[in-house]
Coordinates of C-alpha atoms and ligand atoms in Angstrom, one line a residue:
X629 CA 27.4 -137.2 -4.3
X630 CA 27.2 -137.0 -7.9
X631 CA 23.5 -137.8 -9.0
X632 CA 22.9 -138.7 -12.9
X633 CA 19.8 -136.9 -14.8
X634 CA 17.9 -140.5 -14.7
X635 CA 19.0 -141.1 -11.3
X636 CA 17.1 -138.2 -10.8
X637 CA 14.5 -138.2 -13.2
X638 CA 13.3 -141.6 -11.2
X639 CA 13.2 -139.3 -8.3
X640 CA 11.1 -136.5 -10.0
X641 CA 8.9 -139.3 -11.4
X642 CA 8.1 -141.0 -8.4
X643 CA 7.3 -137.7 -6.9
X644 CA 5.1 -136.1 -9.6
X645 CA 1.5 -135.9 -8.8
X646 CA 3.2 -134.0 -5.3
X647 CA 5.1 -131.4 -7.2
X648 CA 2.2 -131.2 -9.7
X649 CA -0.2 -130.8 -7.2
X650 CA 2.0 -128.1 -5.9
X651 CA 0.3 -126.3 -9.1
X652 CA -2.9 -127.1 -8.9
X653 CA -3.1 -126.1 -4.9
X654 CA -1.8 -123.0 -6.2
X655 CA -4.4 -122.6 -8.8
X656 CA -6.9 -123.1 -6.5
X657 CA -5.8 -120.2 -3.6
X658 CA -6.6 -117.0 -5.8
X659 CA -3.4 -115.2 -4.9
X660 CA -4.0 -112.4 -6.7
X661 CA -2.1 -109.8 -5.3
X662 CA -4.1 -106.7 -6.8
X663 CA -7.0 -107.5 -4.2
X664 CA -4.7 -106.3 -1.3
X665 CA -1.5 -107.4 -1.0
X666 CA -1.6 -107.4 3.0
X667 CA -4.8 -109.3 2.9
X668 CA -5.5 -112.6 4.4
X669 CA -5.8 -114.3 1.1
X670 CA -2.1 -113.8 0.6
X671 CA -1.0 -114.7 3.9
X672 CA -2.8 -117.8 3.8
X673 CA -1.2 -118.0 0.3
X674 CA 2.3 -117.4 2.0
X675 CA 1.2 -120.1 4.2
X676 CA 1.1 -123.1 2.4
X677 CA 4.2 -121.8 0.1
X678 CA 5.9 -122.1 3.5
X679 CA 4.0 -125.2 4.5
X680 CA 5.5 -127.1 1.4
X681 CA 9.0 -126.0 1.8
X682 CA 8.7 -127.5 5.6
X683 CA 7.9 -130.9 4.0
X684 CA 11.2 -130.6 2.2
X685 CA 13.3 -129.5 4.9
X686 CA 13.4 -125.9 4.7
X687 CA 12.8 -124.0 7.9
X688 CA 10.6 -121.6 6.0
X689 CA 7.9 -119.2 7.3
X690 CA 5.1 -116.4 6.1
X691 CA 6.4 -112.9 7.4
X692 CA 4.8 -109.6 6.6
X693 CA 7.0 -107.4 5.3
X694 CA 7.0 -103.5 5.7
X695 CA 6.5 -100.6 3.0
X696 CA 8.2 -97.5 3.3
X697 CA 6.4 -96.2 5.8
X698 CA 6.3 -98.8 8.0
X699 CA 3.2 -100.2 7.1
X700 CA 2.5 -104.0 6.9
X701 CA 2.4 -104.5 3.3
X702 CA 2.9 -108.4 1.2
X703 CA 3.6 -111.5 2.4
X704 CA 7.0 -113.1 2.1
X705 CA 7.9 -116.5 2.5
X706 CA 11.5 -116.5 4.0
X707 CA 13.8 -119.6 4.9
X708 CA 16.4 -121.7 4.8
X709 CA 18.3 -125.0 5.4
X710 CA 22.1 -125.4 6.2
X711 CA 24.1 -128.4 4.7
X712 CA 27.2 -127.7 5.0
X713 CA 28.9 -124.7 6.5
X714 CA 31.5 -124.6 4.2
X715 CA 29.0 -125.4 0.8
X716 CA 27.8 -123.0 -1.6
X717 CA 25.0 -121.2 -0.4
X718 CA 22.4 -120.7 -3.1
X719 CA 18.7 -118.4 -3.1
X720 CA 15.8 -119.7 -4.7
X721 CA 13.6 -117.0 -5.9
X722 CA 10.0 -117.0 -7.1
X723 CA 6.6 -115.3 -6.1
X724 CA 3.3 -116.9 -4.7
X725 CA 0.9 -113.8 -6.5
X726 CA -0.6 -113.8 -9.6
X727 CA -2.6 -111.6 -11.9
X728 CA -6.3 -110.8 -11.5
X729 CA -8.6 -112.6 -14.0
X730 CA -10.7 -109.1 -14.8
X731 CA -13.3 -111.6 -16.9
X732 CA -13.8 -114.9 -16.6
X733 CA -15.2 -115.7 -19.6
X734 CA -12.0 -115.1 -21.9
X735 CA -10.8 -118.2 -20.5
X736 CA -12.1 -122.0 -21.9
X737 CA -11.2 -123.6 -18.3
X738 CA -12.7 -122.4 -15.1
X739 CA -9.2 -119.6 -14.0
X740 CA -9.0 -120.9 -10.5
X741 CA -9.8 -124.6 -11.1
X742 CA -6.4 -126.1 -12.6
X743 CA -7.3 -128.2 -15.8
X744 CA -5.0 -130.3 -17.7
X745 CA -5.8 -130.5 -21.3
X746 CA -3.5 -133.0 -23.5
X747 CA 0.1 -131.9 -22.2
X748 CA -1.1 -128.3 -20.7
X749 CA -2.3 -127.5 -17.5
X750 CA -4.5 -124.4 -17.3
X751 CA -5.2 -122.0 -14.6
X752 CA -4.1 -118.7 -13.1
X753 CA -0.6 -118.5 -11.7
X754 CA 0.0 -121.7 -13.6
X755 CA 3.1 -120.6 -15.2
X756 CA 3.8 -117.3 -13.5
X757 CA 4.6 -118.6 -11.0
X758 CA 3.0 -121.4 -9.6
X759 CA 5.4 -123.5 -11.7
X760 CA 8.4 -121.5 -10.4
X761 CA 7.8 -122.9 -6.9
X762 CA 7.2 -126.3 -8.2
X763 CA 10.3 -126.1 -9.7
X764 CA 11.9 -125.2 -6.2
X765 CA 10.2 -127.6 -4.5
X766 CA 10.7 -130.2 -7.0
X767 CA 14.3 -130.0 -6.6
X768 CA 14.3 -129.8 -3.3
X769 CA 12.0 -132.8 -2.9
X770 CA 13.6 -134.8 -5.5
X771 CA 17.6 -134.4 -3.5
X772 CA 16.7 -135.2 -0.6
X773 CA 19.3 -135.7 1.8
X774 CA 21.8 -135.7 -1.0
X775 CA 21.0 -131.5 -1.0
X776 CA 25.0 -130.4 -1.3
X777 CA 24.9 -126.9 -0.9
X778 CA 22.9 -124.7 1.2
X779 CA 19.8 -122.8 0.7
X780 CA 18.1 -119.8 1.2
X781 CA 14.5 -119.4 0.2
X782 CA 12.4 -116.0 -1.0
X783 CA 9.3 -116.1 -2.2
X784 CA 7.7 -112.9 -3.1
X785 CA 4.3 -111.7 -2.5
X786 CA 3.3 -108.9 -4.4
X787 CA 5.5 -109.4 -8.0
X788 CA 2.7 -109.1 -9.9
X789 CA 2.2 -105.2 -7.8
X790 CA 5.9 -104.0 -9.0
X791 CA 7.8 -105.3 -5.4
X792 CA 7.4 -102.0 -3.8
X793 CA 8.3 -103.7 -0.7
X794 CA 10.9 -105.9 -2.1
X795 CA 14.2 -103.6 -1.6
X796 CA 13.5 -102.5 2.0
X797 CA 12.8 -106.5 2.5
X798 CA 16.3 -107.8 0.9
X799 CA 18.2 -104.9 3.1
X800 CA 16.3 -105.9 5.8
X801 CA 17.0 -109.4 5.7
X802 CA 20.6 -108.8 3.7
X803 CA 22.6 -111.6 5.9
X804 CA 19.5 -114.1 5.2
X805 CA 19.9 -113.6 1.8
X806 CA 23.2 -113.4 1.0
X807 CA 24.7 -116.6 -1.3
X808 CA 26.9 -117.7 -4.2
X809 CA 24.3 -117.9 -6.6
X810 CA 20.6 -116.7 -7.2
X811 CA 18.1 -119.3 -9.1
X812 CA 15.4 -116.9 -10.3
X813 CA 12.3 -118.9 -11.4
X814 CA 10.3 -116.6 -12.6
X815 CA 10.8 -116.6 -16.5
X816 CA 11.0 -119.0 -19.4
X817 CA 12.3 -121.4 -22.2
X818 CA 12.2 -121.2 -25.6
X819 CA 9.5 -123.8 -25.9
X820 CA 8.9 -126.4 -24.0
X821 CA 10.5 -128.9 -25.0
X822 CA 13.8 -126.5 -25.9
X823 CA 15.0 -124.7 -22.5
X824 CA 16.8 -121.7 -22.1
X825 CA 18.5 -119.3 -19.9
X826 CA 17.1 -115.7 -19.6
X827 CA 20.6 -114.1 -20.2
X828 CA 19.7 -110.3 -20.2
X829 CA 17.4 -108.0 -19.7
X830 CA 17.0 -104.3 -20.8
X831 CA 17.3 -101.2 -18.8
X832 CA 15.0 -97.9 -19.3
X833 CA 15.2 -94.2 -19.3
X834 CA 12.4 -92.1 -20.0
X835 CA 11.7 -88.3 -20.5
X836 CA 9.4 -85.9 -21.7
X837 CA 10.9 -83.5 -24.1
X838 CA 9.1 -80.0 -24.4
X839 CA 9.3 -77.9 -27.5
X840 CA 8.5 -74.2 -27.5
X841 CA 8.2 -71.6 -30.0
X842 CA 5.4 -69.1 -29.5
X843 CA 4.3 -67.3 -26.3
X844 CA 0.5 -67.7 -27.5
X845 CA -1.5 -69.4 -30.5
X846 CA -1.2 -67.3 -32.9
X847 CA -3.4 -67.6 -36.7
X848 CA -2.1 -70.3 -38.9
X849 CA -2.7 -67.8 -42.2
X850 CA -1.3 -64.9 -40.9
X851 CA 1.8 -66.5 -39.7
X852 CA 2.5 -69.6 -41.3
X853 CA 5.4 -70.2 -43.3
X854 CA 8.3 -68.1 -41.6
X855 CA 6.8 -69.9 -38.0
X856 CA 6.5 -73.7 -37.6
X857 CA 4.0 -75.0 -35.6
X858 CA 5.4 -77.0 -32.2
X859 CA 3.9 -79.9 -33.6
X860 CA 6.1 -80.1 -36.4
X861 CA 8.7 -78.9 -34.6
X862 CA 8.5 -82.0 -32.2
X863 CA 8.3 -83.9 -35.1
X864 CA 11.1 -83.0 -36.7
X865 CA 13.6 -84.0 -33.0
X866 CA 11.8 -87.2 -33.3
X867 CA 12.7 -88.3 -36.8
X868 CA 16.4 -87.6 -36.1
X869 CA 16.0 -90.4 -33.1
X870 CA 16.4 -92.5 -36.2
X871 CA 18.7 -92.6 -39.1
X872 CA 17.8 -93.8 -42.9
X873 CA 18.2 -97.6 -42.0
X874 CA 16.3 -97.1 -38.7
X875 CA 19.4 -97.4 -36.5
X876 CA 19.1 -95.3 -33.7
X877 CA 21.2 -92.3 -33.7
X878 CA 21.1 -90.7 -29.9
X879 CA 25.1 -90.3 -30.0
X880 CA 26.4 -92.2 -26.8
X881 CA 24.3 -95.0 -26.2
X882 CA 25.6 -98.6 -25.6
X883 CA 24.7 -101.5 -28.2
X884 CA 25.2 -104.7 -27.3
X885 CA 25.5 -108.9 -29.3
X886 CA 23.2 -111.6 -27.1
X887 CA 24.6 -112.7 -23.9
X888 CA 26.3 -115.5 -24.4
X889 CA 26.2 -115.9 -27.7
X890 CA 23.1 -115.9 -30.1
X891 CA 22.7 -120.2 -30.6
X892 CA 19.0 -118.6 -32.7
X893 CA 18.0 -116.2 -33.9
X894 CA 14.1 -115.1 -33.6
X895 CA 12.2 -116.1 -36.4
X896 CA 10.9 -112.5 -38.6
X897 CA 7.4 -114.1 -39.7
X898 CA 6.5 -115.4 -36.4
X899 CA 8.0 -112.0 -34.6
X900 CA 5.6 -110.2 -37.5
X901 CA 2.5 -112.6 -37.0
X902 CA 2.9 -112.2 -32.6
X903 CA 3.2 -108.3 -33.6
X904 CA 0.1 -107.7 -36.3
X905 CA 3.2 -106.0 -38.4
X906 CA 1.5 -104.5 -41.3
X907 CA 2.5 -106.6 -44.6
X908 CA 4.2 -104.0 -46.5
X909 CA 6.3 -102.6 -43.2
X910 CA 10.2 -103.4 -43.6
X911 CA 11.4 -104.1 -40.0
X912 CA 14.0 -101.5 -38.9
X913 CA 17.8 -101.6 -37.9
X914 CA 20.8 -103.6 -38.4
X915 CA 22.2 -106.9 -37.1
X916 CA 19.8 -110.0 -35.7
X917 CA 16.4 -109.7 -35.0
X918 CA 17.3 -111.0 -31.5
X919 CA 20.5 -108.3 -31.1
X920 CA 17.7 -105.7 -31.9
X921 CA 15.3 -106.6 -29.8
X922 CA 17.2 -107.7 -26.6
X923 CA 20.7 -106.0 -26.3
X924 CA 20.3 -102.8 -28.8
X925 CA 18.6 -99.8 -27.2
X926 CA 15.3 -98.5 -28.8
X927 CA 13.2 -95.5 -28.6
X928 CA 9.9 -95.5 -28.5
X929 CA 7.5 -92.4 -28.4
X930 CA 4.8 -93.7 -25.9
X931 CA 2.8 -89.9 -25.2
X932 CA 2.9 -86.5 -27.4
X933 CA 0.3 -83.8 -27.0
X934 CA -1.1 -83.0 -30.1
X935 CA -4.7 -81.2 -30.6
X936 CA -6.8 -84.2 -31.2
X937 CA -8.0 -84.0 -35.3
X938 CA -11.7 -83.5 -34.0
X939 CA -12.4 -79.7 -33.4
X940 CA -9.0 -78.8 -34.8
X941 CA -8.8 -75.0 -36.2
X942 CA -6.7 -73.1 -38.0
X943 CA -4.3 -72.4 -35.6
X944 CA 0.0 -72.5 -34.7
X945 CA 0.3 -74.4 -31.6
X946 CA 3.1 -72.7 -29.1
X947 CA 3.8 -75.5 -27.5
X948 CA 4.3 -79.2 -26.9
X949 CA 5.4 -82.1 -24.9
X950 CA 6.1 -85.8 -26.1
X951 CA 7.4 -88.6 -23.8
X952 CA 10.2 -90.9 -25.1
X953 CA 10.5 -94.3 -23.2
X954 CA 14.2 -95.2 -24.3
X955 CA 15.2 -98.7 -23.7
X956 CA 19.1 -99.3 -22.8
X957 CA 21.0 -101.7 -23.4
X958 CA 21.4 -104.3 -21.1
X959 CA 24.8 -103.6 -20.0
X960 CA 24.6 -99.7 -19.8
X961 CA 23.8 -97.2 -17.0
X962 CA 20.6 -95.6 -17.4
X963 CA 21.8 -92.7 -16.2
X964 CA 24.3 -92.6 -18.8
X965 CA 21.9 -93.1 -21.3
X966 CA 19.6 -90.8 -20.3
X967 CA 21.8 -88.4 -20.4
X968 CA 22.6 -88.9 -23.8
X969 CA 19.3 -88.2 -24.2
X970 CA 19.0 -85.0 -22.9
X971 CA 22.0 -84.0 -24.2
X972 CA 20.3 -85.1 -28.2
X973 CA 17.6 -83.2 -27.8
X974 CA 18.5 -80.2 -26.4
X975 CA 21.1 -80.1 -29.0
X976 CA 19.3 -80.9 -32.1
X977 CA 16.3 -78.2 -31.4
X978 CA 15.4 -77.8 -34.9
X979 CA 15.6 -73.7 -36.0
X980 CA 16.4 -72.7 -32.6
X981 CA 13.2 -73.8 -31.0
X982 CA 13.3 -73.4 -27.1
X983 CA 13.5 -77.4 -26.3
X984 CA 13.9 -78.6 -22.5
X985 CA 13.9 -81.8 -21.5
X986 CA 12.9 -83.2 -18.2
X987 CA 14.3 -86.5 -16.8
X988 CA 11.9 -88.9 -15.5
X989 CA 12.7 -92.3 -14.4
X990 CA 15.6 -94.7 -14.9
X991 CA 15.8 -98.5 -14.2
X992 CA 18.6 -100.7 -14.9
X993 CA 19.1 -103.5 -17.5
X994 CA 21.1 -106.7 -16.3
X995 CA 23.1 -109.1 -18.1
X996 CA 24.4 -112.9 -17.0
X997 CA 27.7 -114.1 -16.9
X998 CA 28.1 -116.3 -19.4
X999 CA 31.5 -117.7 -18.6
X1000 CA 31.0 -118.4 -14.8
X1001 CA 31.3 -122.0 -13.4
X1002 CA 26.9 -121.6 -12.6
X1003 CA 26.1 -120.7 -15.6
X1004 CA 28.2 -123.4 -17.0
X1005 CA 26.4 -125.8 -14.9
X1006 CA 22.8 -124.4 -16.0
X1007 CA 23.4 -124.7 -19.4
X1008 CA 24.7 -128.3 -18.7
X1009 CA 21.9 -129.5 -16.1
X1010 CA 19.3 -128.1 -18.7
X1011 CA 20.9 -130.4 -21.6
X1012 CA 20.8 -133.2 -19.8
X1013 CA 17.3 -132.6 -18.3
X1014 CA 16.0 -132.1 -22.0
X1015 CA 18.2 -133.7 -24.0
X1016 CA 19.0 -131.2 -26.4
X1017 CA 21.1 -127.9 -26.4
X1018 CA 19.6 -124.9 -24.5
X1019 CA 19.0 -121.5 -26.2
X1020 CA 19.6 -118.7 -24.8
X1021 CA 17.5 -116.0 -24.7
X1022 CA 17.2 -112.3 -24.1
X1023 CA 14.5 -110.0 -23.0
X1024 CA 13.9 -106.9 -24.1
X1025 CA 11.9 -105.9 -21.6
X1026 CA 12.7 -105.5 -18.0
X1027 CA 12.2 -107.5 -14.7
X1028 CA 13.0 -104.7 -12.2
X1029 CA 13.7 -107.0 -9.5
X1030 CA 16.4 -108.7 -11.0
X1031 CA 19.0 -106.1 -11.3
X1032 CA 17.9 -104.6 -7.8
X1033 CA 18.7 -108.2 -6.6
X1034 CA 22.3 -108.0 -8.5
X1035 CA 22.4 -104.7 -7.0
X1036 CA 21.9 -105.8 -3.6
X1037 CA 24.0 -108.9 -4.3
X1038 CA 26.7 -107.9 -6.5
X1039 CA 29.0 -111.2 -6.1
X1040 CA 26.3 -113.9 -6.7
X1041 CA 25.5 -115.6 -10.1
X1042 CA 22.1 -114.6 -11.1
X1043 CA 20.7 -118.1 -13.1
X1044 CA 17.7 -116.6 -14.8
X1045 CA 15.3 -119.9 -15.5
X1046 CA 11.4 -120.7 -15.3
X1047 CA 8.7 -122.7 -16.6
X1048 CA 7.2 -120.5 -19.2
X1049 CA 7.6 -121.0 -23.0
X1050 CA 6.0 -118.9 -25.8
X1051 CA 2.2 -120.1 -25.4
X1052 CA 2.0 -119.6 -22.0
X1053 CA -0.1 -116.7 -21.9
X1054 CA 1.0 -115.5 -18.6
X1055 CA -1.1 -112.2 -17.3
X1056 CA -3.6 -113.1 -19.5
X1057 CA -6.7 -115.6 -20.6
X1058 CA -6.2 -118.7 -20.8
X1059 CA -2.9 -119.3 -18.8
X1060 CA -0.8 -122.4 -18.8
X1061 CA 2.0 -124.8 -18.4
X1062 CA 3.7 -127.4 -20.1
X1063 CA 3.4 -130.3 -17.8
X1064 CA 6.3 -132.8 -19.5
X1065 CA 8.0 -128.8 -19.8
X1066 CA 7.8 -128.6 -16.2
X1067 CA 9.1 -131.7 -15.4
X1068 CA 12.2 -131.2 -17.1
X1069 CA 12.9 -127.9 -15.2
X1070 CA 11.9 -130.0 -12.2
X1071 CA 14.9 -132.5 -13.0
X1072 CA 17.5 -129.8 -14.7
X1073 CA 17.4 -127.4 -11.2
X1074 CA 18.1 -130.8 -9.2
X1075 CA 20.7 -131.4 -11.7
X1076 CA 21.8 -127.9 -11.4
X1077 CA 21.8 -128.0 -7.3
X1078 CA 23.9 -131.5 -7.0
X1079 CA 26.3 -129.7 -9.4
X1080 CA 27.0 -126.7 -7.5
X1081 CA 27.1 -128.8 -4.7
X1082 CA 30.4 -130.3 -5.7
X1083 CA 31.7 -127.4 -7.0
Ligands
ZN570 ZN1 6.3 -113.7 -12.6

């Protein structure tokens, strides 16, 4: 059964103040995963996620899932509901935890008391990601029996605590999970009334680079000039990171053009304004704004011990240690890249300093397939949800759990979508949704479910 977006749409309407309240009851639990992520607050939380997806027909339940050592840890919500044996099976992703609020009175609304205000509804979770299982719900709600494909359910409990317990839980539940194609709910659109696809995501490598030249301090008037001080010395690796129009010049990483095409680019004053970029600062690099920030890698030095300016004396430091935090491009392996990086620094150790660099963590990037049939069918439900032509959009940060999930998973479509748009302020004050926003990814992931239903 083919549905139309208004054939819907009368569906989603009729069923609004449900899938709204979906929001608001969410608003009101406290799930805030940071209080204890095995405590009875986010089993009850897990509760009612798995309460709602009963009314809809999923044969969902709260299970506690196990860290490491064996210990219960977060609350999962698990399930699933079988069409048609020989459908498309597809996972629904989103989380049930939220941020803490560490002081209430940065916010104008009361955190835990959802508040609608003009076309926003305020509260914690509200976007991140109460509306992600709104969204699921929703869909689910608004298909009915006319649900064509099969579905698996996983709704996370501790996100917002870095899913410690998330890979053990996916191998441990592999067959449960396994599908054609992964709806991840847990991101945004370009603004509410324009949606998107999240169609990559960077990767990181980071290290910490020590630079050696004396055994001991040794007097900065006696022995400066022929000896450079480790300070400057550090200095000097850093600046070759970068070439004379700020491109990066680590020999061997991946650069990358936005997935899928860049349909807009990301406007410099507003980037500037979000940033606080100092007036007479030229922004660095070549290419888009949105190539650079999303699929070109950057370096960033996040940690360098220096002797702090107060109580400094006249004195040649030995030694040093910076950290560089390298982000990858989406489609490269960390690894790879982080060798690179090793590989720089060690060989560009200005005047023969001793440099040795020490590998520290490395996560992948991901990247959609833009060309497959479910992305196709995204990009189409969204249009016709919102009438206009989605954008995509990159991050340049990461989502760790995404690429583990592709990891996991390496033959299903990963449809990155979500209720957020660039006022949002998820994790902090003042959080919110779009309420007509939501709505519309309410009606484009029913759209996008009847089509891969038929596919
Ligand atoms: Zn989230």
């Amino acid at each position: 059964m083919i549905l139309t977006a208004d054939q819907i749409r009368a569906r989603v309407d009729a069923d609004w103040p449900q899938i709204l309240g979906v929001v608001e009851d969410r608003i009101a639990l406290r799930p805030i995963s940071a209080h204890g992520i095995n405590g009875e607050h986010m089993r009850k939380s897990a509760e009612y996620v798995a309460n709602k997806l009963r009314e809809v027909g999923v044969d969902a339940k709260a299970v506690q899932a196990r860290d490491k050592d064996g210990n219960p840890s977060a609350w999962e919500v698990i399930g699933s509901l079988e069409v048609n044996p020989n459908a498309p099976t597809v996972l629904l992703y989103a989380h049930h935890d939220v941020q803490p609020v560490p002081d209430e009175k940065e916010w104008d609304t009361a955190p835990f008391e959802a508040t609608l205000k003009g076309d926003r509804l305020y509260g914690r979770g509200a976007c991140d990601d109460a509306g992600g299982i709104a969204i699921h719900y929703g869909a689910l709600r608004a298909l009915g029996d006319q649900l064509g494909v099969n579905i698996k359910v996983f709704i996370e409990g501790e996100e917002e605590m870095g899913s410690a317990s998330f890979i053990p839980f996916i191998e441990a539940h592999h067959d449960e999970f396994d599908s054609d194609v992964i709806i991840v709910a847990d991101s945004g659109n370009w603004a509410p009334d324009v949606p998107s696809l999240t169609t990559s995501l960077r990767g990181n490598a980071t290290c910490d680079v020590h630079v050696k030249v004396l055994g001991h301090p040794v007097h900065s008037g006696q022995y400066g000039g022929p000896v450079l001080d480790a300070n400057t010395l550090a200095s000097m690796l850093i600046a070759k990171m970068y070439d004379e129009k700020g491109e990066l010049a680590i020999p061997g990483l991946m650069e990358g053009e936005p997935i899928g095409g860049l349909q807009r680019d990301l406007d410099e004053a507003d980037m500037r304004a979000a940033a606080g970029v100092v007036d007479s600062f030229t922004l660095v690099g070549t290419g888009s704004l949105a190539s650079r920030l999303w699929t070109k890698p950057s370096a960033t030095v996040i940690g360098f011990d220096a002797h702090p300016v107060k109580d400094s004396f006249n004195v040649i430091s030995p030694e040093t240690t910076f950290r560089v935090s390298l982000r990858v491009a989406p489609q490269q392996d960390p690894h790879v890249a982080m060798d690179a990086m090793v590989d720089f620094f060690e060989k560009n150790a200005p005047f023969g300093a001793e440099v040795h660099v020490e590998p520290l963590e490395a996560g992948m990037g991901w990247a959609m397939n833009p060309d497959c049939e479910a992305t196709q069918d995204a990009l189409t439900s969204l249009k016709e949800a919102f009438g206009i032509d989605p954008v995509n959009k990159g991050e340049g940060g990461s989502i760790p759990f995404i690429p583990e999930l592709q990891k996991i998973f390496p033959d299903a479509q990963v449809l990155v979508t979500g209720p957020e748009d660039p006022i949002s302020n998820a994790h902090s004050p003042n959080e919110s949704v779009s309420v007509s926003g939501l709505r519309k990814d309410v009606v484009a992931e029913a759209l996008l479910l009847d089509k891969l239903g038929r596919a």
